[in-house]
mmCIF file of C-alpha atoms and ligand atoms in Angstrom:
data_model
loop_
_atom_site.group_PDB
_atom_site.id
_atom_site.type_symbol
_atom_site.label_atom_id
_atom_site.label_comp_id
_atom_site.label_asym_id
_atom_site.label_seq_id
_atom_site.Cartn_x
_atom_site.Cartn_y
_atom_site.Cartn_z
ATOM 1 C CA UNK A 1 207.754 170.023 106.454
ATOM 2 C CA UNK A 2 206.934 166.314 106.208
ATOM 3 C CA UNK A 3 203.163 166.836 106.363
ATOM 4 C CA UNK A 4 203.075 164.091 108.952
ATOM 5 C CA UNK A 5 201.153 164.475 112.190
ATOM 6 C CA UNK A 6 203.382 165.158 115.202
ATOM 7 C CA UNK A 7 204.061 162.185 117.438
ATOM 8 C CA UNK A 8 201.877 162.045 120.551
ATOM 9 C CA UNK A 9 203.429 163.095 123.867
ATOM 10 C CA UNK A 10 203.142 159.497 125.087
ATOM 11 C CA UNK A 11 205.006 157.963 122.097
ATOM 12 C CA UNK A 12 207.998 156.798 124.173
ATOM 13 C CA UNK A 13 206.322 156.903 127.580
ATOM 14 C CA UNK A 14 204.876 153.654 128.959
ATOM 15 C CA UNK A 15 202.809 155.278 131.746
ATOM 16 C CA UNK A 16 201.610 157.915 129.299
ATOM 17 C CA UNK A 17 200.650 155.235 126.765
ATOM 18 C CA UNK A 18 198.467 153.457 129.316
ATOM 19 C CA UNK A 19 196.822 156.719 130.388
ATOM 20 C CA UNK A 20 196.221 157.656 126.733
ATOM 21 C CA UNK A 21 194.628 154.265 126.025
ATOM 22 C CA UNK A 22 192.197 154.572 128.935
ATOM 23 C CA UNK A 23 191.432 158.114 127.796
ATOM 24 C CA UNK A 24 190.658 157.002 124.230
ATOM 25 C CA UNK A 25 188.468 154.166 125.518
ATOM 26 C CA UNK A 26 186.560 156.550 127.802
ATOM 27 C CA UNK A 27 186.034 158.993 124.946
ATOM 28 C CA UNK A 28 184.805 156.128 122.790
ATOM 29 C CA UNK A 29 181.668 155.822 124.932
ATOM 30 C CA UNK A 30 180.196 159.125 123.762
ATOM 31 C CA UNK A 31 182.103 159.748 120.520
ATOM 32 C CA UNK A 32 180.395 157.759 117.764
ATOM 33 C CA UNK A 33 183.222 158.564 115.357
ATOM 34 C CA UNK A 34 185.837 156.987 117.609
ATOM 35 C CA UNK A 35 187.010 153.543 116.562
ATOM 36 C CA UNK A 36 186.652 152.567 120.198
ATOM 37 C CA UNK A 37 182.895 153.281 120.203
ATOM 38 C CA UNK A 38 182.169 149.861 118.737
ATOM 39 C CA UNK A 39 184.872 147.361 119.670
ATOM 40 C CA UNK A 40 184.896 143.755 118.502
ATOM 41 C CA UNK A 41 184.275 141.497 121.485
ATOM 42 C CA UNK A 42 185.161 137.825 121.297
ATOM 43 C CA UNK A 43 184.099 134.841 123.335
ATOM 44 C CA UNK A 44 184.714 131.120 123.190
ATOM 45 C CA UNK A 45 181.760 129.434 121.468
ATOM 46 C CA UNK A 46 179.973 126.483 122.990
ATOM 47 C CA UNK A 47 181.777 124.318 120.417
ATOM 48 C CA UNK A 48 185.179 125.636 121.550
ATOM 49 C CA UNK A 49 185.728 127.873 118.499
ATOM 50 C CA UNK A 50 186.174 131.648 118.854
ATOM 51 C CA UNK A 51 183.216 133.988 118.150
ATOM 52 C CA UNK A 52 183.449 137.738 117.557
ATOM 53 C CA UNK A 53 180.896 140.495 117.264
ATOM 54 C CA UNK A 54 180.737 144.298 117.311
ATOM 55 C CA UNK A 55 179.208 145.810 120.459
ATOM 56 C CA UNK A 56 178.686 149.426 121.465
ATOM 57 C CA UNK A 57 180.885 150.580 124.336
ATOM 58 C CA UNK A 58 178.547 151.973 127.007
ATOM 59 C CA UNK A 59 180.833 152.642 129.940
ATOM 60 C CA UNK A 60 184.484 152.781 131.032
ATOM 61 C CA UNK A 61 185.755 152.926 134.611
ATOM 62 C CA UNK A 62 189.519 153.170 134.642
ATOM 63 C CA UNK A 63 189.878 152.893 138.440
ATOM 64 C CA UNK A 64 187.842 149.686 138.496
ATOM 65 C CA UNK A 65 189.508 148.524 135.229
ATOM 66 C CA UNK A 66 186.153 147.758 133.658
ATOM 67 C CA UNK A 67 184.319 148.381 130.416
ATOM 68 C CA UNK A 68 180.544 147.927 130.031
ATOM 69 C CA UNK A 69 178.413 146.810 127.106
ATOM 70 C CA UNK A 70 174.737 145.876 126.889
ATOM 71 C CA UNK A 71 173.100 142.852 125.362
ATOM 72 C CA UNK A 72 170.052 140.611 125.184
ATOM 73 C CA UNK A 73 170.145 137.811 127.753
ATOM 74 C CA UNK A 74 168.699 135.472 125.139
ATOM 75 C CA UNK A 75 171.647 135.942 122.758
ATOM 76 C CA UNK A 76 174.143 133.173 122.129
ATOM 77 C CA UNK A 77 177.081 135.129 123.520
ATOM 78 C CA UNK A 78 175.440 135.144 126.964
ATOM 79 C CA UNK A 79 175.303 131.333 126.989
ATOM 80 C CA UNK A 80 178.937 131.326 125.857
ATOM 81 C CA UNK A 81 179.993 133.673 128.668
ATOM 82 C CA UNK A 82 178.079 131.636 131.227
ATOM 83 C CA UNK A 83 180.159 128.636 130.154
ATOM 84 C CA UNK A 84 183.436 130.559 129.831
ATOM 85 C CA UNK A 85 183.715 134.174 131.025
ATOM 86 C CA UNK A 86 187.008 134.896 129.238
ATOM 87 C CA UNK A 87 186.811 137.687 126.715
ATOM 88 C CA UNK A 88 188.987 139.445 124.169
ATOM 89 C CA UNK A 89 188.211 143.018 123.113
ATOM 90 C CA UNK A 90 189.626 144.790 120.068
ATOM 91 C CA UNK A 91 189.369 148.370 118.900
ATOM 92 C CA UNK A 92 191.190 150.356 116.224
ATOM 93 C CA UNK A 93 190.937 154.093 115.701
ATOM 94 C CA UNK A 94 192.251 155.056 112.268
ATOM 95 C CA UNK A 95 192.485 158.760 113.190
ATOM 96 C CA UNK A 96 194.700 158.027 116.195
ATOM 97 C CA UNK A 97 196.495 155.170 114.357
ATOM 98 C CA UNK A 98 196.025 153.192 117.533
ATOM 99 C CA UNK A 99 194.958 149.589 118.079
ATOM 100 C CA UNK A 100 193.978 148.515 121.608
ATOM 101 C CA UNK A 101 193.598 144.831 122.489
ATOM 102 C CA UNK A 102 192.277 143.857 125.885
ATOM 103 C CA UNK A 103 191.610 140.600 127.685
ATOM 104 C CA UNK A 104 189.447 140.030 130.701
ATOM 105 C CA UNK A 105 186.494 138.288 132.292
ATOM 106 C CA UNK A 106 182.820 139.003 131.981
ATOM 107 C CA UNK A 107 180.283 139.472 134.738
ATOM 108 C CA UNK A 108 176.631 139.436 133.687
ATOM 109 C CA UNK A 109 174.172 141.773 135.412
ATOM 110 C CA UNK A 110 170.483 141.289 134.926
ATOM 111 C CA UNK A 111 168.534 141.948 138.105
ATOM 112 C CA UNK A 112 170.843 144.107 140.183
ATOM 113 C CA UNK A 113 171.603 147.802 140.598
ATOM 114 C CA UNK A 114 174.184 147.776 137.780
ATOM 115 C CA UNK A 115 171.615 146.455 135.290
ATOM 116 C CA UNK A 116 168.899 148.789 136.541
ATOM 117 C CA UNK A 117 171.088 151.871 136.288
ATOM 118 C CA UNK A 118 172.223 150.848 132.782
ATOM 119 C CA UNK A 119 168.600 150.262 131.696
ATOM 120 C CA UNK A 120 167.484 153.609 133.118
ATOM 121 C CA UNK A 121 170.249 155.404 131.216
ATOM 122 C CA UNK A 122 169.450 153.735 127.890
ATOM 123 C CA UNK A 123 167.305 155.495 125.326
ATOM 124 C CA UNK A 124 164.049 154.265 123.803
ATOM 125 C CA UNK A 125 165.742 153.493 120.474
ATOM 126 C CA UNK A 126 168.169 151.184 122.327
ATOM 127 C CA UNK A 127 165.451 149.588 124.476
ATOM 128 C CA UNK A 128 163.505 148.563 121.384
ATOM 129 C CA UNK A 129 166.059 145.838 120.560
ATOM 130 C CA UNK A 130 165.349 143.947 123.801
ATOM 131 C CA UNK A 131 161.730 143.387 122.798
ATOM 132 C CA UNK A 132 162.586 141.466 119.622
ATOM 133 C CA UNK A 133 160.341 138.422 119.079
ATOM 134 C CA UNK A 134 161.360 135.709 118.527
ATOM 135 C CA UNK A 135 164.651 135.768 120.469
ATOM 136 C CA UNK A 136 167.795 137.050 118.706
ATOM 137 C CA UNK A 137 169.450 134.307 116.679
ATOM 138 C CA UNK A 138 166.212 132.315 116.187
ATOM 139 C CA UNK A 139 165.792 130.929 112.680
ATOM 140 C CA UNK A 140 162.860 132.682 110.965
ATOM 141 C CA UNK A 141 160.919 131.906 107.772
ATOM 142 C CA UNK A 142 161.716 135.225 106.068
ATOM 143 C CA UNK A 143 164.012 138.182 106.720
ATOM 144 C CA UNK A 144 161.165 140.266 108.132
ATOM 145 C CA UNK A 145 159.474 137.534 110.200
ATOM 146 C CA UNK A 146 160.120 139.185 113.546
ATOM 147 C CA UNK A 147 158.555 142.002 115.587
ATOM 148 C CA UNK A 148 159.887 144.884 117.652
ATOM 149 C CA UNK A 149 158.005 146.983 120.201
ATOM 150 C CA UNK A 150 156.985 150.482 119.113
ATOM 151 C CA UNK A 151 159.535 153.006 120.373
ATOM 152 C CA UNK A 152 156.665 155.248 121.544
ATOM 153 C CA UNK A 153 154.954 152.586 123.624
ATOM 154 C CA UNK A 154 156.377 152.771 127.171
ATOM 155 C CA UNK A 155 154.685 149.555 128.301
ATOM 156 C CA UNK A 156 155.950 147.541 125.337
ATOM 157 C CA UNK A 157 159.439 148.989 125.780
ATOM 158 C CA UNK A 158 159.456 148.073 129.468
ATOM 159 C CA UNK A 159 158.766 144.445 128.528
ATOM 160 C CA UNK A 160 162.276 144.369 127.028
ATOM 161 C CA UNK A 161 163.747 144.893 130.509
ATOM 162 C CA UNK A 162 163.310 141.156 131.165
ATOM 163 C CA UNK A 163 165.854 140.448 128.414
ATOM 164 C CA UNK A 164 168.309 143.223 129.186
ATOM 165 C CA UNK A 165 171.797 142.534 130.531
ATOM 166 C CA UNK A 166 174.638 144.879 131.402
ATOM 167 C CA UNK A 167 177.899 143.077 130.714
ATOM 168 C CA UNK A 168 180.875 144.259 132.751
ATOM 169 C CA UNK A 169 184.261 143.396 131.253
ATOM 170 C CA UNK A 170 186.937 143.157 133.976
ATOM 171 C CA UNK A 171 190.238 143.906 132.281
ATOM 172 C CA UNK A 172 193.368 141.803 132.987
ATOM 173 C CA UNK A 173 195.575 143.046 130.161
ATOM 174 C CA UNK A 174 195.780 145.862 127.640
ATOM 175 C CA UNK A 175 198.050 145.907 124.611
ATOM 176 C CA UNK A 176 198.548 148.992 122.476
ATOM 177 C CA UNK A 177 199.966 149.302 118.977
ATOM 178 C CA UNK A 178 200.611 152.825 117.732
ATOM 179 C CA UNK A 179 201.483 153.117 114.051
ATOM 180 C CA UNK A 180 204.037 155.740 113.080
ATOM 181 C CA UNK A 181 206.375 156.397 110.146
ATOM 182 C CA UNK A 182 209.125 157.009 112.724
ATOM 183 C CA UNK A 183 208.616 153.519 114.157
ATOM 184 C CA UNK A 184 205.628 151.728 115.599
ATOM 185 C CA UNK A 185 205.248 151.457 119.362
ATOM 186 C CA UNK A 186 203.789 148.376 121.000
ATOM 187 C CA UNK A 187 203.250 148.031 124.740
ATOM 188 C CA UNK A 188 201.656 145.468 127.008
ATOM 189 C CA UNK A 189 200.120 146.158 130.395
ATOM 190 C CA UNK A 190 198.931 143.320 132.574
ATOM 191 C CA UNK A 191 197.523 143.153 136.076
ATOM 192 C CA UNK A 192 197.915 140.138 138.337
ATOM 193 C CA UNK A 193 195.163 138.829 140.628
ATOM 194 C CA UNK A 194 196.247 141.297 143.310
ATOM 195 C CA UNK A 195 195.957 144.204 140.864
ATOM 196 C CA UNK A 196 199.702 144.809 140.476
ATOM 197 C CA UNK A 197 200.548 146.265 137.083
ATOM 198 C CA UNK A 198 203.387 145.021 134.871
ATOM 199 C CA UNK A 199 204.167 147.308 131.933
ATOM 200 C CA UNK A 200 206.598 146.568 129.125
ATOM 201 C CA UNK A 201 207.461 147.513 125.575
ATOM 202 C CA UNK A 202 207.236 144.847 122.897
ATOM 203 C CA UNK A 203 208.793 144.724 119.449
ATOM 204 C CA UNK A 204 205.964 145.787 117.144
HETATM 205 C C1 FMN B 301 177.495 148.794 114.893
HETATM 206 C C2 FMN B 301 176.968 147.600 115.646
HETATM 207 C C3 FMN B 301 176.710 147.730 116.982
HETATM 208 C C4 FMN B 301 176.221 146.635 117.716
HETATM 209 N N1 FMN B 301 176.022 146.776 119.063
HETATM 210 C C5 FMN B 301 175.599 145.710 119.780
HETATM 211 C C6 FMN B 301 175.470 145.809 121.200
HETATM 212 O O1 FMN B 301 175.752 146.847 121.809
HETATM 213 N N2 FMN B 301 175.036 144.719 121.870
HETATM 214 C C7 FMN B 301 174.746 143.539 121.231
HETATM 215 O O2 FMN B 301 174.354 142.586 121.922
HETATM 216 N N3 FMN B 301 174.867 143.412 119.898
HETATM 217 C C8 FMN B 301 175.294 144.462 119.160
HETATM 218 N N4 FMN B 301 175.445 144.351 117.797
HETATM 219 C C9 FMN B 301 175.088 143.064 117.144
HETATM 220 C C10 FMN B 301 176.193 142.043 117.359
HETATM 221 O O3 FMN B 301 177.335 142.393 116.574
HETATM 222 C C11 FMN B 301 175.749 140.614 117.014
HETATM 223 O O4 FMN B 301 175.393 140.526 115.655
HETATM 224 C C12 FMN B 301 174.528 140.153 117.845
HETATM 225 O O5 FMN B 301 174.613 140.653 119.175
HETATM 226 C C13 FMN B 301 174.463 138.621 117.897
HETATM 227 O O6 FMN B 301 175.638 138.121 118.483
HETATM 228 P P1 FMN B 301 175.741 136.656 119.127
HETATM 229 O O7 FMN B 301 175.029 135.706 118.192
HETATM 230 O O8 FMN B 301 177.208 136.401 119.226
HETATM 231 O O9 FMN B 301 175.069 136.694 120.464
HETATM 232 C C14 FMN B 301 175.967 145.403 117.070
HETATM 233 C C15 FMN B 301 176.253 145.292 115.702
HETATM 234 C C16 FMN B 301 176.750 146.365 115.015
HETATM 235 C C17 FMN B 301 177.056 146.188 113.547
#
């Protein structure tokens, strides 16, 4: 008995690794304890330097190769993505000993069916954030010099809809790193413009 966890069935299986990664990402939407529930999402800042921030993963569609997050249209990252839609996404789940790195392009949805459906499915406690005044990132005179709508006030909450954006992340590549005593496993999956997948192992 080594006391070590058994290796996953997909340890030496490229197709299985990709399927497992999509599965862990999908589970990360609802499972708050998953490391993939709150990935770090990076953009290129308006000054050309990288910018990273944690965002809650709200949706995963494996067939479409997309992830979805929500944000305030007034936030700096939105201006960054309007200038350069390239994105890097990073998650690590300590329980699964698995890091997933993705790259892709952002599409911003504010006044279409994607945004509306995302807004309708979001809870009052999430909607509150979109009513922040002044806008997120504004310099304020003191730490508490901002207001939020009351979470009980439907009319005030609805005012936040004007600032709400669903951000769809269209994935072009996925890289996994699984940590194991027996030997780490690193794999890269990339899709070309036509959607054809290339899968390969990499030295960890
Ligand atoms: C646990 C956690 C979850 C967060 N989720 C979101 C989110 O879903 N959307 C979002 O816009 N910001 C979220 N934030 C805040 C961002 O990390 C960031 O501070 C904020 O959006 C401003 O980023 P920006 O100046 O790059 O626009 C979250 C922060 C933490 C710590």
